[in-house]
PDB file of C-alpha atoms in Angstrom:
ATOM      1  CA  MET A   1     -44.706  41.212 -11.257  1.00  0.00           C
ATOM      2  CA  ASN A   2     -47.101  39.015  -9.274  1.00  0.00           C
ATOM      3  CA  ARG A   3     -47.181  38.866  -5.486  1.00  0.00           C
ATOM      4  CA  LYS A   4     -45.698  35.335  -5.237  1.00  0.00           C
ATOM      5  CA  LEU A   5     -42.700  36.205  -7.408  1.00  0.00           C
ATOM      6  CA  PHE A   6     -42.165  39.458  -5.505  1.00  0.00           C
ATOM      7  CA  LEU A   7     -42.182  37.667  -2.138  1.00  0.00           C
ATOM      8  CA  GLY A   8     -39.719  35.063  -3.431  1.00  0.00           C
ATOM      9  CA  MET A   9     -37.348  37.793  -4.608  1.00  0.00           C
ATOM     10  CA  PHE A  10     -37.764  39.667  -1.327  1.00  0.00           C
ATOM     11  CA  VAL A  11     -36.917  36.596   0.784  1.00  0.00           C
ATOM     12  CA  GLY A  12     -33.919  35.816  -1.432  1.00  0.00           C
ATOM     13  CA  ALA A  13     -32.628  39.388  -1.180  1.00  0.00           C
ATOM     14  CA  LEU A  14     -33.140  39.376   2.579  1.00  0.00           C
ATOM     15  CA  LEU A  15     -31.174  36.121   2.959  1.00  0.00           C
ATOM     16  CA  LEU A  16     -28.318  37.400   0.796  1.00  0.00           C
ATOM     17  CA  GLY A  17     -28.279  40.531   2.911  1.00  0.00           C
ATOM     18  CA  ILE A  18     -27.976  38.447   6.081  1.00  0.00           C
ATOM     19  CA  ILE A  19     -25.104  36.408   4.624  1.00  0.00           C
ATOM     20  CA  GLY A  20     -23.377  39.608   3.503  1.00  0.00           C
ATOM     21  CA  ALA A  21     -23.789  41.074   6.963  1.00  0.00           C
ATOM     22  CA  MET A  22     -22.235  37.971   8.512  1.00  0.00           C
ATOM     23  CA  VAL A  23     -19.200  38.247   6.228  1.00  0.00           C
ATOM     24  CA  LEU A  24     -18.831  41.931   7.140  1.00  0.00           C
ATOM     25  CA  LEU A  25     -19.188  41.007  10.782  1.00  0.00           C
ATOM     26  CA  SER A  26     -16.355  38.498  10.501  1.00  0.00           C
ATOM     27  CA  ARG A  27     -14.143  41.124   8.866  1.00  0.00           C
ATOM     28  CA  SER A  28     -14.820  43.798  11.436  1.00  0.00           C
ATOM     29  CA  SER A  29     -14.840  41.762  14.636  1.00  0.00           C
ATOM     30  CA  GLY A  30     -12.370  38.945  13.946  1.00  0.00           C
ATOM     31  CA  TRP A  31     -15.060  36.419  15.011  1.00  0.00           C
ATOM     32  CA  GLU A  32     -15.389  37.895  18.476  1.00  0.00           C
ATOM     33  CA  ASN A  33     -17.967  35.826  20.294  1.00  0.00           C
ATOM     34  CA  GLN A  34     -20.731  38.177  21.356  1.00  0.00           C
ATOM     35  CA  GLN A  35     -22.792  35.475  23.072  1.00  0.00           C
ATOM     36  CA  LYS A  36     -20.279  34.385  25.661  1.00  0.00           C
ATOM     37  CA  GLY A  37     -21.264  31.600  27.979  1.00  0.00           C
ATOM     38  CA  ARG A  38     -24.039  30.131  25.807  1.00  0.00           C
ATOM     39  CA  THR A  39     -23.326  26.811  24.136  1.00  0.00           C
ATOM     40  CA  ILE A  40     -25.362  24.969  21.513  1.00  0.00           C
ATOM     41  CA  PHE A  41     -24.930  21.452  22.951  1.00  0.00           C
ATOM     42  CA  GLY A  42     -24.161  22.243  26.574  1.00  0.00           C
ATOM     43  CA  ASP A  43     -26.614  19.578  27.767  1.00  0.00           C
ATOM     44  CA  LEU A  44     -24.982  16.789  25.754  1.00  0.00           C
ATOM     45  CA  PRO A  45     -23.881  14.051  28.221  1.00  0.00           C
ATOM     46  CA  VAL A  46     -20.482  13.548  26.600  1.00  0.00           C
ATOM     47  CA  SER A  47     -19.484  10.588  28.789  1.00  0.00           C
ATOM     48  CA  GLU A  48     -22.614   8.680  27.775  1.00  0.00           C
ATOM     49  CA  VAL A  49     -22.297   8.986  23.969  1.00  0.00           C
ATOM     50  CA  THR A  50     -22.170   5.476  22.505  1.00  0.00           C
ATOM     51  CA  GLN A  51     -22.496   6.176  18.785  1.00  0.00           C
ATOM     52  CA  VAL A  52     -21.570   9.003  16.411  1.00  0.00           C
ATOM     53  CA  LEU A  53     -23.061   9.065  12.895  1.00  0.00           C
ATOM     54  CA  ILE A  54     -21.475  11.400  10.334  1.00  0.00           C
ATOM     55  CA  ARG A  55     -23.190  11.628   6.939  1.00  0.00           C
ATOM     56  CA  SER A  56     -22.963  13.641   3.750  1.00  0.00           C
ATOM     57  CA  SER A  57     -24.789  13.095   0.470  1.00  0.00           C
ATOM     58  CA  THR A  58     -21.887  10.933  -0.751  1.00  0.00           C
ATOM     59  CA  ALA A  59     -20.381   9.233   2.323  1.00  0.00           C
ATOM     60  CA  SER A  60     -21.191   7.987   5.798  1.00  0.00           C
ATOM     61  CA  LEU A  61     -19.222   7.060   8.894  1.00  0.00           C
ATOM     62  CA  THR A  62     -20.427   5.147  11.961  1.00  0.00           C
ATOM     63  CA  LEU A  63     -18.353   5.292  15.140  1.00  0.00           C
ATOM     64  CA  GLU A  64     -19.555   2.918  17.857  1.00  0.00           C
ATOM     65  CA  LYS A  65     -18.452   2.366  21.432  1.00  0.00           C
ATOM     66  CA  LYS A  66     -18.262  -1.324  22.280  1.00  0.00           C
ATOM     67  CA  ASP A  67     -16.895  -2.605  25.595  1.00  0.00           C
ATOM     68  CA  GLN A  68     -15.510   0.874  26.326  1.00  0.00           C
ATOM     69  CA  SER A  69     -13.572   0.930  23.027  1.00  0.00           C
ATOM     70  CA  TRP A  70     -14.479   2.902  19.909  1.00  0.00           C
ATOM     71  CA  THR A  71     -14.721   1.102  16.558  1.00  0.00           C
ATOM     72  CA  VAL A  72     -15.424   2.003  12.918  1.00  0.00           C
ATOM     73  CA  ALA A  73     -18.465   0.040  11.707  1.00  0.00           C
ATOM     74  CA  GLU A  74     -17.689   0.570   8.000  1.00  0.00           C
ATOM     75  CA  ARG A  75     -14.283  -1.037   8.557  1.00  0.00           C
ATOM     76  CA  TYR A  76     -15.424  -4.307  10.130  1.00  0.00           C
ATOM     77  CA  ASN A  77     -15.354  -2.772  13.642  1.00  0.00           C
ATOM     78  CA  TYR A  78     -11.645  -2.010  13.392  1.00  0.00           C
ATOM     79  CA  PRO A  79     -10.439   0.089  16.387  1.00  0.00           C
ATOM     80  CA  ALA A  80     -11.097   3.801  15.960  1.00  0.00           C
ATOM     81  CA  ASP A  81      -8.960   6.778  16.932  1.00  0.00           C
ATOM     82  CA  SER A  82     -10.502   7.359  20.370  1.00  0.00           C
ATOM     83  CA  GLU A  83      -8.683  10.641  20.947  1.00  0.00           C
ATOM     84  CA  LYS A  84     -10.000  12.087  17.699  1.00  0.00           C
ATOM     85  CA  ILE A  85     -13.558  11.061  18.608  1.00  0.00           C
ATOM     86  CA  ARG A  86     -13.234  12.594  22.077  1.00  0.00           C
ATOM     87  CA  ASP A  87     -11.958  15.831  20.513  1.00  0.00           C
ATOM     88  CA  LEU A  88     -14.966  15.962  18.168  1.00  0.00           C
ATOM     89  CA  ILE A  89     -17.481  15.362  20.966  1.00  0.00           C
ATOM     90  CA  ARG A  90     -15.797  17.833  23.301  1.00  0.00           C
ATOM     91  CA  ASN A  91     -15.531  20.543  20.623  1.00  0.00           C
ATOM     92  CA  LEU A  92     -19.225  20.248  19.827  1.00  0.00           C
ATOM     93  CA  TRP A  93     -20.142  20.222  23.527  1.00  0.00           C
ATOM     94  CA  GLU A  94     -18.181  23.491  23.930  1.00  0.00           C
ATOM     95  CA  LEU A  95     -19.467  25.007  20.660  1.00  0.00           C
ATOM     96  CA  LYS A  96     -20.701  28.574  21.051  1.00  0.00           C
ATOM     97  CA  PRO A  97     -22.549  30.631  18.448  1.00  0.00           C
ATOM     98  CA  VAL A  98     -21.065  33.845  17.104  1.00  0.00           C
ATOM     99  CA  ARG A  99     -24.553  34.815  15.910  1.00  0.00           C
ATOM    100  CA  ASP A 100     -27.896  33.133  15.410  1.00  0.00           C
ATOM    101  CA  LEU A 101     -30.343  33.903  12.631  1.00  0.00           C
ATOM    102  CA  GLN A 102     -34.056  33.386  12.160  1.00  0.00           C
ATOM    103  CA  ILE A 103     -34.402  31.548   8.819  1.00  0.00           C
ATOM    104  CA  GLY A 104     -37.305  29.558   7.452  1.00  0.00           C
ATOM    105  CA  ALA A 105     -37.018  25.930   6.395  1.00  0.00           C
ATOM    106  CA  SER A 106     -37.427  26.864   2.717  1.00  0.00           C
ATOM    107  CA  GLN A 107     -34.183  28.850   2.852  1.00  0.00           C
ATOM    108  CA  LEU A 108     -31.933  26.183   4.413  1.00  0.00           C
ATOM    109  CA  GLY A 109     -30.780  24.959   1.013  1.00  0.00           C
ATOM    110  CA  ARG A 110     -29.137  28.314   0.266  1.00  0.00           C
ATOM    111  CA  LEU A 111     -26.779  27.669   3.182  1.00  0.00           C
ATOM    112  CA  ASN A 112     -26.285  23.948   2.394  1.00  0.00           C
ATOM    113  CA  LEU A 113     -28.194  23.051   5.545  1.00  0.00           C
ATOM    114  CA  LYS A 114     -30.578  20.460   4.151  1.00  0.00           C
ATOM    115  CA  SER A 115     -30.375  16.856   5.322  1.00  0.00           C
ATOM    116  CA  PRO A 116     -27.925  14.644   3.387  1.00  0.00           C
ATOM    117  CA  ASP A 117     -30.990  12.685   2.239  1.00  0.00           C
ATOM    118  CA  SER A 118     -31.876  15.704   0.083  1.00  0.00           C
ATOM    119  CA  LYS A 119     -28.764  15.094  -2.069  1.00  0.00           C
ATOM    120  CA  THR A 120     -28.660  18.698  -3.319  1.00  0.00           C
ATOM    121  CA  ASP A 121     -27.967  21.786  -1.169  1.00  0.00           C
ATOM    122  CA  SER A 122     -27.265  19.456   1.730  1.00  0.00           C
ATOM    123  CA  GLY A 123     -24.705  19.634   4.511  1.00  0.00           C
ATOM    124  CA  ILE A 124     -22.876  17.211   6.757  1.00  0.00           C
ATOM    125  CA  ALA A 125     -25.081  15.735   9.484  1.00  0.00           C
ATOM    126  CA  ILE A 126     -23.642  14.609  12.819  1.00  0.00           C
ATOM    127  CA  THR A 127     -25.847  12.598  15.170  1.00  0.00           C
ATOM    128  CA  PHE A 128     -24.914  11.601  18.716  1.00  0.00           C
ATOM    129  CA  ASN A 129     -26.702   8.614  20.191  1.00  0.00           C
ATOM    130  CA  VAL A 130     -26.631   8.441  23.963  1.00  0.00           C
ATOM    131  CA  GLY A 131     -27.017   5.406  26.188  1.00  0.00           C
ATOM    132  CA  LYS A 132     -28.878   2.181  25.579  1.00  0.00           C
ATOM    133  CA  GLU A 133     -32.070   4.016  24.610  1.00  0.00           C
ATOM    134  CA  LYS A 134     -30.193   5.732  21.734  1.00  0.00           C
ATOM    135  CA  GLN A 135     -31.491   9.187  22.595  1.00  0.00           C
ATOM    136  CA  SER A 136     -30.222  11.437  19.823  1.00  0.00           C
ATOM    137  CA  GLN A 137     -28.906  14.941  19.380  1.00  0.00           C
ATOM    138  CA  SER A 138     -27.911  16.114  15.935  1.00  0.00           C
ATOM    139  CA  LEU A 139     -26.768  19.056  13.859  1.00  0.00           C
ATOM    140  CA  ILE A 140     -26.086  19.848  10.198  1.00  0.00           C
ATOM    141  CA  ILE A 141     -22.933  21.684   9.115  1.00  0.00           C
ATOM    142  CA  GLY A 142     -23.443  23.995   6.155  1.00  0.00           C
ATOM    143  CA  LYS A 143     -21.519  26.560   4.136  1.00  0.00           C
ATOM    144  CA  SER A 144     -18.241  28.101   5.217  1.00  0.00           C
ATOM    145  CA  ILE A 145     -17.646  31.764   5.953  1.00  0.00           C
ATOM    146  CA  GLN A 146     -14.099  33.005   5.464  1.00  0.00           C
ATOM    147  CA  GLY A 147     -12.539  35.360   8.023  1.00  0.00           C
ATOM    148  CA  GLY A 148     -11.819  38.953   7.080  1.00  0.00           C
ATOM    149  CA  GLU A 149      -8.943  41.421   7.307  1.00  0.00           C
ATOM    150  CA  ASN A 150      -8.537  41.151  11.069  1.00  0.00           C
ATOM    151  CA  SER A 151      -8.422  37.344  11.005  1.00  0.00           C
ATOM    152  CA  PRO A 152      -7.800  36.186   7.430  1.00  0.00           C
ATOM    153  CA  SER A 153      -7.074  32.597   8.430  1.00  0.00           C
ATOM    154  CA  ALA A 154     -10.200  32.165  10.557  1.00  0.00           C
ATOM    155  CA  THR A 155     -13.166  30.285   9.148  1.00  0.00           C
ATOM    156  CA  GLY A 156     -16.697  29.733  10.332  1.00  0.00           C
ATOM    157  CA  ARG A 157     -19.686  27.638   9.348  1.00  0.00           C
ATOM    158  CA  PHE A 158     -23.445  27.864   9.329  1.00  0.00           C
ATOM    159  CA  ILE A 159     -24.973  25.312  11.718  1.00  0.00           C
ATOM    160  CA  TYR A 160     -28.535  24.034  11.866  1.00  0.00           C
ATOM    161  CA  VAL A 161     -29.950  22.027  14.766  1.00  0.00           C
ATOM    162  CA  PRO A 162     -33.100  20.218  13.516  1.00  0.00           C
ATOM    163  CA  SER A 163     -34.616  20.170  17.005  1.00  0.00           C
ATOM    164  CA  ASN A 164     -34.474  23.976  17.069  1.00  0.00           C
ATOM    165  CA  LYS A 165     -36.422  24.790  13.924  1.00  0.00           C
ATOM    166  CA  GLY A 166     -36.279  28.243  12.416  1.00  0.00           C
ATOM    167  CA  ARG A 167     -32.874  29.093  13.886  1.00  0.00           C
ATOM    168  CA  VAL A 168     -29.458  28.916  12.225  1.00  0.00           C
ATOM    169  CA  TYR A 169     -26.196  29.509  14.058  1.00  0.00           C
ATOM    170  CA  VAL A 170     -22.882  30.910  12.860  1.00  0.00           C
ATOM    171  CA  VAL A 171     -19.871  29.396  14.635  1.00  0.00           C
ATOM    172  CA  ALA A 172     -16.126  30.023  14.467  1.00  0.00           C
ATOM    173  CA  GLN A 173     -15.279  26.415  13.586  1.00  0.00           C
ATOM    174  CA  SER A 174     -14.047  24.957  10.304  1.00  0.00           C
ATOM    175  CA  PHE A 175     -14.906  21.255  10.984  1.00  0.00           C
ATOM    176  CA  ASN A 176     -11.995  20.075   8.850  1.00  0.00           C
ATOM    177  CA  SER A 177     -11.996  16.698  10.607  1.00  0.00           C
ATOM    178  CA  VAL A 178     -15.408  15.800   9.147  1.00  0.00           C
ATOM    179  CA  ASP A 179     -15.381  17.726   5.870  1.00  0.00           C
ATOM    180  CA  PRO A 180     -14.756  15.789   3.753  1.00  0.00           C
ATOM    181  CA  ILE A 181     -15.603  12.452   5.357  1.00  0.00           C
ATOM    182  CA  VAL A 182     -12.555  10.166   5.029  1.00  0.00           C
ATOM    183  CA  ILE A 183     -13.181   6.888   6.847  1.00  0.00           C
ATOM    184  CA  GLY A 184      -9.510   5.902   6.954  1.00  0.00           C
ATOM    185  CA  ASP A 185      -8.679   9.044   8.930  1.00  0.00           C
ATOM    186  CA  TRP A 186     -10.750   7.754  11.871  1.00  0.00           C
ATOM    187  CA  LEU A 187      -8.925   4.437  12.264  1.00  0.00           C
ATOM    188  CA  ASP A 188      -6.525   3.855  15.133  1.00  0.00           C
ATOM    189  CA  LYS A 189      -3.174   4.213  13.358  1.00  0.00           C
ATOM    190  CA  GLN A 190      -1.142   2.636  16.142  1.00  0.00           C
ATOM    191  CA  PHE A 191       0.731  -0.040  14.272  1.00  0.00           C
ATOM    192  CA  ILE A 192       3.552  -2.494  14.791  1.00  0.00           C
ATOM    193  CA  SER A 193       6.698  -1.159  16.463  1.00  0.00           C
ATOM    194  CA  PRO A 194       9.374  -3.659  15.470  1.00  0.00           C
ATOM    195  CA  GLY A 195      12.123  -2.319  17.721  1.00  0.00           C
ATOM    196  CA  GLU A 196      15.773  -2.847  16.789  1.00  0.00           C
ATOM    197  CA  LEU A 197      16.127  -4.763  13.541  1.00  0.00           C
ATOM    198  CA  LYS A 198      18.553  -7.647  13.121  1.00  0.00           C
ATOM    199  CA  GLU A 199      17.736  -8.963   9.645  1.00  0.00           C
ATOM    200  CA  ILE A 200      15.737  -7.870   6.590  1.00  0.00           C
ATOM    201  CA  GLU A 201      15.114 -10.071   3.569  1.00  0.00           C
ATOM    202  CA  GLN A 202      13.161  -9.611   0.355  1.00  0.00           C
ATOM    203  CA  THR A 203      12.514 -12.798  -1.581  1.00  0.00           C
ATOM    204  CA  ALA A 204      12.951 -12.982  -5.346  1.00  0.00           C
ATOM    205  CA  TRP A 205      10.014 -11.425  -7.188  1.00  0.00           C
ATOM    206  CA  SER A 206       9.442 -10.602 -10.851  1.00  0.00           C
ATOM    207  CA  ASN A 207      12.814  -9.472 -12.242  1.00  0.00           C
ATOM    208  CA  ASN A 208      14.229  -8.747  -8.773  1.00  0.00           C
ATOM    209  CA  PRO A 209      16.560 -11.547  -7.579  1.00  0.00           C
ATOM    210  CA  GLY A 210      15.950 -10.653  -3.937  1.00  0.00           C
ATOM    211  CA  TRP A 211      18.362  -9.590  -1.210  1.00  0.00           C
ATOM    212  CA  LYS A 212      19.153  -9.960   2.493  1.00  0.00           C
ATOM    213  CA  VAL A 213      20.918  -7.659   4.961  1.00  0.00           C
ATOM    214  CA  THR A 214      22.018  -8.492   8.503  1.00  0.00           C
ATOM    215  CA  ARG A 215      23.940  -7.000  11.412  1.00  0.00           C
ATOM    216  CA  GLU A 216      25.535  -8.439  14.541  1.00  0.00           C
ATOM    217  CA  SER A 217      24.195  -5.897  17.031  1.00  0.00           C
ATOM    218  CA  SER A 218      22.052  -2.758  17.146  1.00  0.00           C
ATOM    219  CA  ASN A 219      25.232  -0.658  16.947  1.00  0.00           C
ATOM    220  CA  SER A 220      26.814  -2.610  14.099  1.00  0.00           C
ATOM    221  CA  SER A 221      26.846  -1.764  10.398  1.00  0.00           C
ATOM    222  CA  TRP A 222      24.572  -3.589   7.976  1.00  0.00           C
ATOM    223  CA  HIS A 223      26.072  -6.205   5.679  1.00  0.00           C
ATOM    224  CA  LEU A 224      24.702  -7.562   2.420  1.00  0.00           C
ATOM    225  CA  ALA A 225      24.418 -11.343   2.517  1.00  0.00           C
ATOM    226  CA  ASN A 226      26.018 -13.256  -0.375  1.00  0.00           C
ATOM    227  CA  ALA A 227      27.509 -10.032  -1.749  1.00  0.00           C
ATOM    228  CA  THR A 228      29.618 -10.330  -4.871  1.00  0.00           C
ATOM    229  CA  SER A 229      33.047  -8.741  -5.157  1.00  0.00           C
ATOM    230  CA  GLY A 230      32.828  -4.965  -4.726  1.00  0.00           C
ATOM    231  CA  GLU A 231      29.113  -5.056  -3.899  1.00  0.00           C
ATOM    232  CA  LYS A 232      27.998  -3.175  -0.755  1.00  0.00           C
ATOM    233  CA  ILE A 233      24.981  -1.393   0.717  1.00  0.00           C
ATOM    234  CA  ASN A 234      24.321   2.215  -0.258  1.00  0.00           C
ATOM    235  CA  ASP A 235      25.117   4.417   2.774  1.00  0.00           C
ATOM    236  CA  ASP A 236      21.817   6.333   2.524  1.00  0.00           C
ATOM    237  CA  VAL A 237      19.824   3.095   2.462  1.00  0.00           C
ATOM    238  CA  SER A 238      21.843   1.666   5.358  1.00  0.00           C
ATOM    239  CA  ALA A 239      21.148   4.763   7.489  1.00  0.00           C
ATOM    240  CA  ARG A 240      17.393   4.461   6.921  1.00  0.00           C
ATOM    241  CA  LEU A 241      17.197   0.759   7.812  1.00  0.00           C
ATOM    242  CA  GLY A 242      17.409   1.556  11.520  1.00  0.00           C
ATOM    243  CA  TYR A 243      14.240   3.681  11.450  1.00  0.00           C
ATOM    244  CA  PHE A 244      11.555   1.248  10.388  1.00  0.00           C
ATOM    245  CA  SER A 245       8.198   2.684  11.489  1.00  0.00           C
ATOM    246  CA  PRO A 246       5.406   1.487   9.172  1.00  0.00           C
ATOM    247  CA  THR A 247       1.882   2.864   9.135  1.00  0.00           C
ATOM    248  CA  PHE A 248      -1.238   2.478   6.985  1.00  0.00           C
ATOM    249  CA  SER A 249      -4.014   4.576   5.475  1.00  0.00           C
ATOM    250  CA  ASP A 250      -6.987   2.182   5.506  1.00  0.00           C
ATOM    251  CA  VAL A 251      -8.022  -1.442   6.060  1.00  0.00           C
ATOM    252  CA  ARG A 252      -9.750  -3.870   3.737  1.00  0.00           C
ATOM    253  CA  SER A 253     -11.819  -6.987   4.283  1.00  0.00           C
ATOM    254  CA  LEU A 254     -10.018 -10.345   4.231  1.00  0.00           C
ATOM    255  CA  SER A 255     -12.698 -11.482   1.786  1.00  0.00           C
ATOM    256  CA  ASP A 256     -11.610  -8.946  -0.867  1.00  0.00           C
ATOM    257  CA  SER A 257     -10.599 -10.522  -4.154  1.00  0.00           C
ATOM    258  CA  SER A 258      -6.922 -11.432  -4.301  1.00  0.00           C
ATOM    259  CA  GLU A 259      -7.055 -10.434  -7.962  1.00  0.00           C
ATOM    260  CA  GLU A 260      -7.866  -6.875  -6.884  1.00  0.00           C
ATOM    261  CA  THR A 261      -5.262  -6.718  -4.111  1.00  0.00           C
ATOM    262  CA  GLY A 262      -2.556  -8.692  -5.900  1.00  0.00           C
ATOM    263  CA  LEU A 263      -2.015 -10.771  -2.766  1.00  0.00           C
ATOM    264  CA  GLN A 264      -2.391 -14.080  -4.603  1.00  0.00           C
ATOM    265  CA  LYS A 265       1.200 -13.560  -5.843  1.00  0.00           C
ATOM    266  CA  PRO A 266       2.757 -11.033  -3.452  1.00  0.00           C
ATOM    267  CA  PHE A 267       6.383 -10.272  -2.939  1.00  0.00           C
ATOM    268  CA  ARG A 268       7.568 -11.021   0.566  1.00  0.00           C
ATOM    269  CA  VAL A 269       9.661  -8.964   2.978  1.00  0.00           C
ATOM    270  CA  THR A 270      10.734 -10.584   6.259  1.00  0.00           C
ATOM    271  CA  VAL A 271      11.955  -8.551   9.233  1.00  0.00           C
ATOM    272  CA  VAL A 272      13.638 -10.125  12.289  1.00  0.00           C
ATOM    273  CA  THR A 273      14.322  -8.142  15.463  1.00  0.00           C
ATOM    274  CA  PHE A 274      16.902  -8.644  18.206  1.00  0.00           C
ATOM    275  CA  ASP A 275      14.155  -9.408  20.729  1.00  0.00           C
ATOM    276  CA  GLY A 276      12.968 -12.431  18.747  1.00  0.00           C
ATOM    277  CA  PHE A 277      10.026 -11.096  16.754  1.00  0.00           C
ATOM    278  CA  LEU A 278       9.510 -11.998  13.102  1.00  0.00           C
ATOM    279  CA  TYR A 279       7.305  -9.930  10.790  1.00  0.00           C
ATOM    280  CA  VAL A 280       6.347 -11.139   7.324  1.00  0.00           C
ATOM    281  CA  PHE A 281       4.992  -8.490   4.952  1.00  0.00           C
ATOM    282  CA  LEU A 282       3.041  -9.806   1.960  1.00  0.00           C
ATOM    283  CA  ILE A 283       2.949  -6.917  -0.509  1.00  0.00           C
ATOM    284  CA  GLY A 284       0.472  -6.758  -3.373  1.00  0.00           C
ATOM    285  CA  LYS A 285      -0.614  -4.354  -6.100  1.00  0.00           C
ATOM    286  CA  GLN A 286      -0.632  -0.582  -6.117  1.00  0.00           C
ATOM    287  CA  ASN A 287      -4.055   1.065  -6.092  1.00  0.00           C
ATOM    288  CA  ALA A 288      -5.112   4.223  -7.937  1.00  0.00           C
ATOM    289  CA  ASP A 289      -3.498   6.378  -5.218  1.00  0.00           C
ATOM    290  CA  LYS A 290      -0.166   4.538  -5.604  1.00  0.00           C
ATOM    291  CA  GLN A 291      -0.621   2.808  -2.265  1.00  0.00           C
ATOM    292  CA  ARG A 292      -0.022  -0.908  -1.917  1.00  0.00           C
ATOM    293  CA  PHE A 293      -2.135  -3.628  -0.366  1.00  0.00           C
ATOM    294  CA  ILE A 294      -0.232  -5.320   2.475  1.00  0.00           C
ATOM    295  CA  ARG A 295      -0.987  -8.274   4.724  1.00  0.00           C
ATOM    296  CA  ILE A 296       1.173  -8.877   7.807  1.00  0.00           C
ATOM    297  CA  LYS A 297       1.961 -12.040   9.734  1.00  0.00           C
ATOM    298  CA  VAL A 298       3.672 -11.898  13.123  1.00  0.00           C
ATOM    299  CA  ASP A 299       5.559 -14.608  15.016  1.00  0.00           C
ATOM    300  CA  ALA A 300       8.039 -14.642  17.879  1.00  0.00           C
ATOM    301  CA  GLN A 301      10.815 -16.875  19.101  1.00  0.00           C
ATOM    302  CA  LEU A 302      11.315 -15.649  22.641  1.00  0.00           C
ATOM    303  CA  GLN A 303      13.979 -16.775  25.086  1.00  0.00           C
ATOM    304  CA  THR A 304      12.723 -19.276  27.635  1.00  0.00           C
ATOM    305  CA  ALA A 305      15.580 -18.623  30.057  1.00  0.00           C
ATOM    306  CA  ARG A 306      17.941 -15.760  30.814  1.00  0.00           C
ATOM    307  CA  ALA A 307      21.574 -16.328  29.941  1.00  0.00           C
ATOM    308  CA  ALA A 308      23.792 -16.213  33.027  1.00  0.00           C
ATOM    309  CA  THR A 309      26.393 -13.457  33.166  1.00  0.00           C
ATOM    310  CA  GLU A 310      30.077 -14.075  33.930  1.00  0.00           C
ATOM    311  CA  ASN A 311      30.819 -14.932  37.595  1.00  0.00           C
ATOM    312  CA  GLU A 312      27.115 -14.909  38.425  1.00  0.00           C
ATOM    313  CA  LYS A 313      26.147 -16.749  41.599  1.00  0.00           C
ATOM    314  CA  PRO A 314      23.160 -19.138  41.691  1.00  0.00           C
TER     315      PRO A 314
END
């Protein structure tokens, strides 16, 4: 056995021993933090972060702060979930190591701590850009370590900070919000809140002749318009009509092909509320995940004057 091969085997065995020791540590201590008070990014000016870049070898996400509001660059600057971004920044600012290890750059791949540019053996890189000068702080999230008998549900990760070469941290964080990277999860999911519904209509589409239901007040029962003899609304369906709270999973560009979305020949659902709002839902094809493409138009016919009550004085 030559010297080079022996050294390679020795380094590999040493690294495996370190990883094994960390797993045993997690089992015996329940991830007790033995370096209390020391944080990895304690000097990060959290209030001045203007951009967060999250990258893996297969996906990327760019969160940008514009005019005091967070947006998702990959989704045409659609509003981002600001609370989720604040939680990520705060959690990393408070991040404390359970242990830190001295590991050479050649061994980072074994812990999936290479840059996403490396494609193989890479981790998830998070970069914070601060202020107008775009001063950066970054880290790479690597392999997971599962908790042991004392804390079977706890998980930890290996962390590498490129500015602190030769040192790898073990932290008691799972980073589920960024692994995997799902861009739609970072969008602001606040959506329309139609209020109390007065009328719902689906126009005829394909083999469906269409239908319309109405009610006189928010406490009234729903009635099927133009019902034939003996035809009435299913009670279960009627009960659900009063709880209309739509949401969405992702957004698409308006320039997307209508052939792909099916919105060149959508079926239409119109919702009218008691406070005068009208919502038109144009509903297209299902995608591979059995979700549908939807475009929404909103209008309102608001009262211009308040109706006088009985015996009201001028």
